């Protein structure tokens, strides 16, 4: 869909056929498009689905933001107060739709970009897209999303497993699992919430396979959201935050060692810097203490219809849900440009652009302790400022 330009916006004198292309119509892409337009720069969002916020529409039903409504809004439009402090998935989608409409963003749906490369004259970017399209832009913002492609470990024997197996990205609600024995693999926020959802939805037995015990935080304590603390400590030295977080965790979260979840032996912020975000407790602690969620060892393999655990145990659940995360899947798109690290993540984000790829920007590929949506809002402004400076 495309919208007419507001009369108050004066577009920059860049060639009409060379807008800034934003790849991805999620919150990061929409925020960047708005920030660019606010500076008078034409931005065209390319979204492979037929609507904005496609990844949010696929999340499980009970999902709510772990970041507050006020600190999750994108630039130029607050999230309505009626959505509550912890915004539900469907309301996030409504907000993104309203955001695109309110700012009259120029969005083209049903277009998937496969590869980005420099133009022959080196002055812009050539995008190879579905339908044989070749689009030329003055700059490119890659916002294809943190949760792009489901990651499933290469467990021996999994292909021969006859039980029900699915990635958490396919999970919607607990109804299909009522009365069944379910194993959830992975104790990030997704795995923890699905385990709780299964308990509340009537699963007969819920086990949670854990390789590394997570840091667990209360989402809010006496009205103080954990995100507020994340914002305050964002720029502090890692070791200092690690030291401060230990006593706070011991006071606010009970010791679950007797239930198979010992306190981590590495610092909270050290783990965050390695990509492991703390689990926001929305019922897991209580479910583990009551024995409703049983913690078991990590999955090692599948054999003879059973799941083999790292401690040698073998279990036979009716269903396995792998909450094992996602990969960014950027290799085909930009891997040839030398802008990804050894884990396939962009080496820069926000207003910075790689020295070997000037005019190429990334947003939404970090998951900071201060909140991903907040980070994308900040990135959008930095990207727009950088692009405007380059075009001048």
GROMACS .gro file of N, CA and C in nm, residues 31-121:
model
  273
   31UNK      N    1   0.976   0.251   1.204
   31UNK     CA    2   1.035   0.363   1.277
   31UNK      C    3   1.140   0.435   1.192
   32UNK      N    4   1.223   0.357   1.123
   32UNK     CA    5   1.325   0.418   1.038
   32UNK      C    6   1.261   0.497   0.924
   33UNK      N    7   1.155   0.441   0.864
   33UNK     CA    8   1.088   0.511   0.754
   33UNK      C    9   1.029   0.643   0.801
   34UNK      N   10   0.967   0.643   0.919
   34UNK     CA   11   0.912   0.768   0.971
   34UNK      C   12   1.022   0.871   0.997
   35UNK      N   13   1.129   0.828   1.062
   35UNK     CA   14   1.236   0.921   1.096
   35UNK      C   15   1.298   0.982   0.971
   36UNK      N   16   1.310   0.903   0.866
   36UNK     CA   17   1.363   0.954   0.740
   36UNK      C   18   1.267   1.056   0.678
   37UNK      N   19   1.139   1.023   0.673
   37UNK     CA   20   1.040   1.114   0.617
   37UNK      C   21   1.032   1.244   0.696
   38UNK      N   22   1.049   1.234   0.827
   38UNK     CA   23   1.045   1.353   0.911
   38UNK      C   24   1.158   1.450   0.877
   39UNK      N   25   1.264   1.398   0.816
   39UNK     CA   26   1.375   1.482   0.771
   39UNK      C   27   1.365   1.514   0.622
   40UNK      N   28   1.249   1.484   0.563
   40UNK     CA   29   1.228   1.518   0.423
   40UNK      C   30   1.291   1.423   0.325
   41UNK      N   31   1.322   1.302   0.368
   41UNK     CA   32   1.386   1.203   0.282
   41UNK      C   33   1.284   1.097   0.243
   42UNK      N   34   1.269   1.071   0.116
   42UNK     CA   35   1.175   0.970   0.073
   42UNK      C   36   1.223   0.832   0.114
   43UNK      N   37   1.138   0.760   0.184
   43UNK     CA   38   1.170   0.625   0.229
   43UNK      C   39   1.060   0.531   0.182
   44UNK      N   40   1.099   0.421   0.123
   44UNK     CA   41   1.005   0.320   0.074
   44UNK      C   42   1.030   0.190   0.150
   45UNK      N   43   0.928   0.144   0.218
   45UNK     CA   44   0.938   0.019   0.294
   45UNK      C   45   0.899  -0.097   0.202
   46UNK      N   46   0.984  -0.198   0.197
   46UNK     CA   47   0.957  -0.319   0.120
   46UNK      C   48   0.931  -0.433   0.217
   47UNK      N   49   0.809  -0.487   0.213
   47UNK     CA   50   0.769  -0.592   0.306
   47UNK      C   51   0.725  -0.715   0.228
   48UNK      N   52   0.783  -0.830   0.260
   48UNK     CA   53   0.753  -0.950   0.182
   48UNK      C   54   0.614  -1.006   0.209
   49UNK      N   55   0.558  -0.979   0.328
   49UNK     CA   56   0.423  -1.023   0.359
   49UNK      C   57   0.322  -0.925   0.299
   50UNK      N   58   0.195  -0.951   0.323
   50UNK     CA   59   0.094  -0.862   0.267
   50UNK      C   60   0.044  -0.761   0.369
   51UNK      N   61   0.117  -0.745   0.480
   51UNK     CA   62   0.080  -0.648   0.581
   51UNK      C   63   0.200  -0.619   0.670
   52UNK      N   64   0.195  -0.509   0.742
   52UNK     CA   65   0.305  -0.475   0.833
   52UNK      C   66   0.297  -0.563   0.957
   53UNK      N   67   0.407  -0.569   1.031
   53UNK     CA   68   0.409  -0.644   1.156
   53UNK      C   69   0.387  -0.792   1.140
   54UNK      N   70   0.436  -0.849   1.030
   54UNK     CA   71   0.407  -0.991   1.001
   54UNK      C   72   0.458  -1.084   1.111
   55UNK      N   73   0.577  -1.059   1.162
   55UNK     CA   74   0.631  -1.150   1.264
   55UNK      C   75   0.551  -1.142   1.393
   56UNK      N   76   0.500  -1.025   1.426
   56UNK     CA   77   0.420  -1.012   1.548
   56UNK      C   78   0.289  -1.088   1.535
   57UNK      N   79   0.235  -1.096   1.418
   57UNK     CA   80   0.109  -1.168   1.398
   57UNK      C   81   0.127  -1.318   1.421
   58UNK      N   82   0.249  -1.367   1.407
   58UNK     CA   83   0.276  -1.511   1.420
   58UNK      C   84   0.309  -1.553   1.563
   59UNK      N   85   0.328  -1.459   1.653
   59UNK     CA   86   0.364  -1.495   1.790
   59UNK      C   87   0.247  -1.564   1.861
   60UNK      N   88   0.280  -1.635   1.969
   60UNK     CA   89   0.179  -1.707   2.044
   60UNK      C   90   0.080  -1.610   2.110
   61UNK      N   91  -0.039  -1.660   2.135
   61UNK     CA   92  -0.151  -1.575   2.173
   61UNK      C   93  -0.130  -1.499   2.304
   62UNK      N   94  -0.067  -1.560   2.402
   62UNK     CA   95  -0.058  -1.497   2.533
   62UNK      C   96   0.052  -1.391   2.542
   63UNK      N   97   0.129  -1.374   2.438
   63UNK     CA   98   0.244  -1.285   2.444
   63UNK      C   99   0.205  -1.141   2.479
   64UNK      N  100   0.279  -1.086   2.573
   64UNK     CA  101   0.273  -0.944   2.604
   64UNK      C  102   0.415  -0.889   2.608
   65UNK      N  103   0.427  -0.762   2.580
   65UNK     CA  104   0.559  -0.701   2.588
   65UNK      C  105   0.612  -0.710   2.731
   66UNK      N  106   0.741  -0.732   2.743
   66UNK     CA  107   0.805  -0.728   2.874
   66UNK      C  108   0.858  -0.588   2.904
   67UNK      N  109   0.842  -0.500   2.808
   67UNK     CA  110   0.882  -0.361   2.826
   67UNK      C  111   0.755  -0.277   2.838
   68UNK      N  112   0.763  -0.166   2.909
   68UNK     CA  113   0.644  -0.088   2.937
   68UNK      C  114   0.592  -0.018   2.812
   69UNK      N  115   0.464   0.012   2.816
   69UNK     CA  116   0.400   0.080   2.702
   69UNK      C  117   0.473   0.211   2.669
   70UNK      N  118   0.506   0.289   2.768
   70UNK     CA  119   0.567   0.420   2.744
   70UNK      C  120   0.705   0.408   2.681
   71UNK      N  121   0.781   0.305   2.720
   71UNK     CA  122   0.917   0.290   2.668
   71UNK      C  123   0.923   0.195   2.549
   72UNK      N  124   0.807   0.161   2.494
   72UNK     CA  125   0.803   0.072   2.377
   72UNK      C  126   0.750   0.144   2.253
   73UNK      N  127   0.709   0.269   2.269
   73UNK     CA  128   0.652   0.343   2.155
   73UNK      C  129   0.760   0.380   2.055
   74UNK      N  130   0.721   0.384   1.928
   74UNK     CA  131   0.811   0.427   1.822
   74UNK      C  132   0.803   0.579   1.806
   75UNK      N  133   0.898   0.639   1.739
   75UNK     CA  134   0.901   0.785   1.728
   75UNK      C  135   0.774   0.839   1.662
   76UNK      N  136   0.721   0.945   1.721
   76UNK     CA  137   0.612   1.016   1.655
   76UNK      C  138   0.472   0.970   1.687
   77UNK      N  139   0.456   0.866   1.769
   77UNK     CA  140   0.321   0.820   1.802
   77UNK      C  141   0.325   0.734   1.930
   78UNK      N  142   0.265   0.781   2.038
   78UNK     CA  143   0.260   0.700   2.160
   78UNK      C  144   0.166   0.581   2.144
   79UNK      N  145   0.190   0.478   2.222
   79UNK     CA  146   0.100   0.364   2.225
   79UNK      C  147  -0.020   0.403   2.312
   80UNK      N  148  -0.142   0.378   2.267
   80UNK     CA  149  -0.261   0.419   2.344
   80UNK      C  150  -0.261   0.365   2.486
   81UNK      N  151  -0.303   0.447   2.580
   81UNK     CA  152  -0.307   0.408   2.720
   81UNK      C  153  -0.402   0.291   2.743
   82UNK      N  154  -0.505   0.282   2.662
   82UNK     CA  155  -0.603   0.174   2.681
   82UNK      C  156  -0.542   0.036   2.659
   83UNK      N  157  -0.424   0.028   2.597
   83UNK     CA  158  -0.358  -0.101   2.575
   83UNK      C  159  -0.293  -0.153   2.702
   84UNK      N  160  -0.288  -0.072   2.807
   84UNK     CA  161  -0.232  -0.117   2.933
   84UNK      C  162  -0.081  -0.103   2.940
   85UNK      N  163  -0.028  -0.136   3.057
   85UNK     CA  164   0.116  -0.119   3.077
   85UNK      C  165   0.197  -0.221   2.999
   86UNK      N  166   0.147  -0.345   2.995
   86UNK     CA  167   0.217  -0.453   2.925
   86UNK      C  168   0.132  -0.488   2.802
   87UNK      N  169   0.172  -0.440   2.689
   87UNK     CA  170   0.088  -0.444   2.569
   87UNK      C  171   0.081  -0.585   2.512
   88UNK      N  172  -0.041  -0.630   2.482
   88UNK     CA  173  -0.064  -0.763   2.427
   88UNK      C  174  -0.025  -0.769   2.280
   89UNK      N  175   0.001  -0.889   2.232
   89UNK     CA  176   0.043  -0.910   2.094
   89UNK      C  177  -0.050  -0.844   1.993
   90UNK      N  178  -0.180  -0.869   2.006
   90UNK     CA  179  -0.275  -0.814   1.908
   90UNK      C  180  -0.275  -0.662   1.910
   91UNK      N  181  -0.252  -0.603   2.028
   91UNK     CA  182  -0.248  -0.457   2.036
   91UNK      C  183  -0.119  -0.402   1.977
   92UNK      N  184  -0.010  -0.478   1.985
   92UNK     CA  185   0.112  -0.437   1.916
   92UNK      C  186   0.087  -0.430   1.767
   93UNK      N  187   0.019  -0.530   1.713
   93UNK     CA  188  -0.014  -0.531   1.570
   93UNK      C  189  -0.102  -0.411   1.534
   94UNK      N  190  -0.203  -0.385   1.616
   94UNK     CA  191  -0.290  -0.269   1.591
   94UNK      C  192  -0.211  -0.140   1.591
   95UNK      N  193  -0.118  -0.130   1.684
   95UNK     CA  194  -0.035  -0.009   1.694
   95UNK      C  195   0.051   0.008   1.569
   96UNK      N  196   0.112  -0.100   1.521
   96UNK     CA  197   0.196  -0.091   1.402
   96UNK      C  198   0.114  -0.052   1.279
   97UNK      N  199  -0.006  -0.107   1.268
   97UNK     CA  200  -0.094  -0.069   1.157
   97UNK      C  201  -0.129   0.080   1.165
   98UNK      N  202  -0.164   0.126   1.284
   98UNK     CA  203  -0.198   0.266   1.303
   98UNK      C  204  -0.078   0.356   1.277
   99UNK      N  205   0.039   0.310   1.317
   99UNK     CA  206   0.163   0.387   1.298
   99UNK      C  207   0.186   0.413   1.149
  100UNK      N  208   0.174   0.309   1.068
  100UNK     CA  209   0.194   0.323   0.923
  100UNK      C  210   0.090   0.417   0.862
  101UNK      N  211  -0.035   0.404   0.910
  101UNK     CA  212  -0.142   0.489   0.857
  101UNK      C  213  -0.125   0.634   0.901
  102UNK      N  214  -0.097   0.653   1.030
  102UNK     CA  215  -0.086   0.788   1.087
  102UNK      C  216   0.024   0.870   1.019
  103UNK      N  217   0.136   0.805   0.993
  103UNK     CA  218   0.250   0.875   0.932
  103UNK      C  219   0.250   0.868   0.780
  104UNK      N  220   0.147   0.806   0.723
  104UNK     CA  221   0.134   0.795   0.578
  104UNK      C  222   0.263   0.743   0.514
  105UNK      N  223   0.312   0.634   0.572
  105UNK     CA  224   0.435   0.576   0.522
  105UNK      C  225   0.413   0.510   0.386
  106UNK      N  226   0.516   0.515   0.304
  106UNK     CA  227   0.510   0.455   0.171
  106UNK      C  228   0.558   0.310   0.183
  107UNK      N  229   0.463   0.219   0.172
  107UNK     CA  230   0.491   0.078   0.196
  107UNK      C  231   0.448  -0.004   0.075
  108UNK      N  232   0.536  -0.090   0.030
  108UNK     CA  233   0.505  -0.181  -0.080
  108UNK      C  234   0.510  -0.323  -0.023
  109UNK      N  235   0.397  -0.392  -0.023
  109UNK     CA  236   0.391  -0.527   0.033
  109UNK      C  237   0.407  -0.631  -0.078
  110UNK      N  238   0.433  -0.754  -0.037
  110UNK     CA  239   0.448  -0.863  -0.133
  110UNK      C  240   0.578  -0.858  -0.211
  111UNK      N  241   0.677  -0.786  -0.159
  111UNK     CA  242   0.806  -0.776  -0.227
  111UNK      C  243   0.915  -0.825  -0.132
  112UNK      N  244   0.984  -0.929  -0.171
  112UNK     CA  245   1.094  -0.982  -0.091
  112UNK      C  246   1.227  -0.951  -0.159
  113UNK      N  247   1.318  -0.890  -0.084
  113UNK     CA  248   1.450  -0.858  -0.136
  113UNK      C  249   1.543  -0.975  -0.108
  114UNK      N  250   1.608  -1.024  -0.212
  114UNK     CA  251   1.696  -1.140  -0.199
  114UNK      C  252   1.843  -1.104  -0.183
  115UNK      N  253   1.884  -0.993  -0.244
  115UNK     CA  254   2.027  -0.959  -0.242
  115UNK      C  255   2.043  -0.808  -0.258
  116UNK      N  256   2.140  -0.755  -0.185
  116UNK     CA  257   2.172  -0.613  -0.192
  116UNK      C  258   2.318  -0.599  -0.234
  117UNK      N  259   2.343  -0.513  -0.331
  117UNK     CA  260   2.481  -0.490  -0.374
  117UNK      C  261   2.498  -0.347  -0.421
  118UNK      N  262   2.623  -0.305  -0.431
  118UNK     CA  263   2.651  -0.169  -0.477
  118UNK      C  264   2.615  -0.156  -0.624
  119UNK      N  265   2.571  -0.035  -0.662
  119UNK     CA  266   2.550  -0.009  -0.804
  119UNK      C  267   2.685  -0.005  -0.874
  120UNK      N  268   2.684  -0.022  -1.005
  120UNK     CA  269   2.810  -0.027  -1.080
  120UNK      C  270   2.892   0.100  -1.065
  121UNK      N  271   2.822   0.215  -1.057
  121UNK     CA  272   2.896   0.340  -1.044
  121UNK      C  273   2.936   0.370  -0.899
   0.00000   0.00000   0.00000
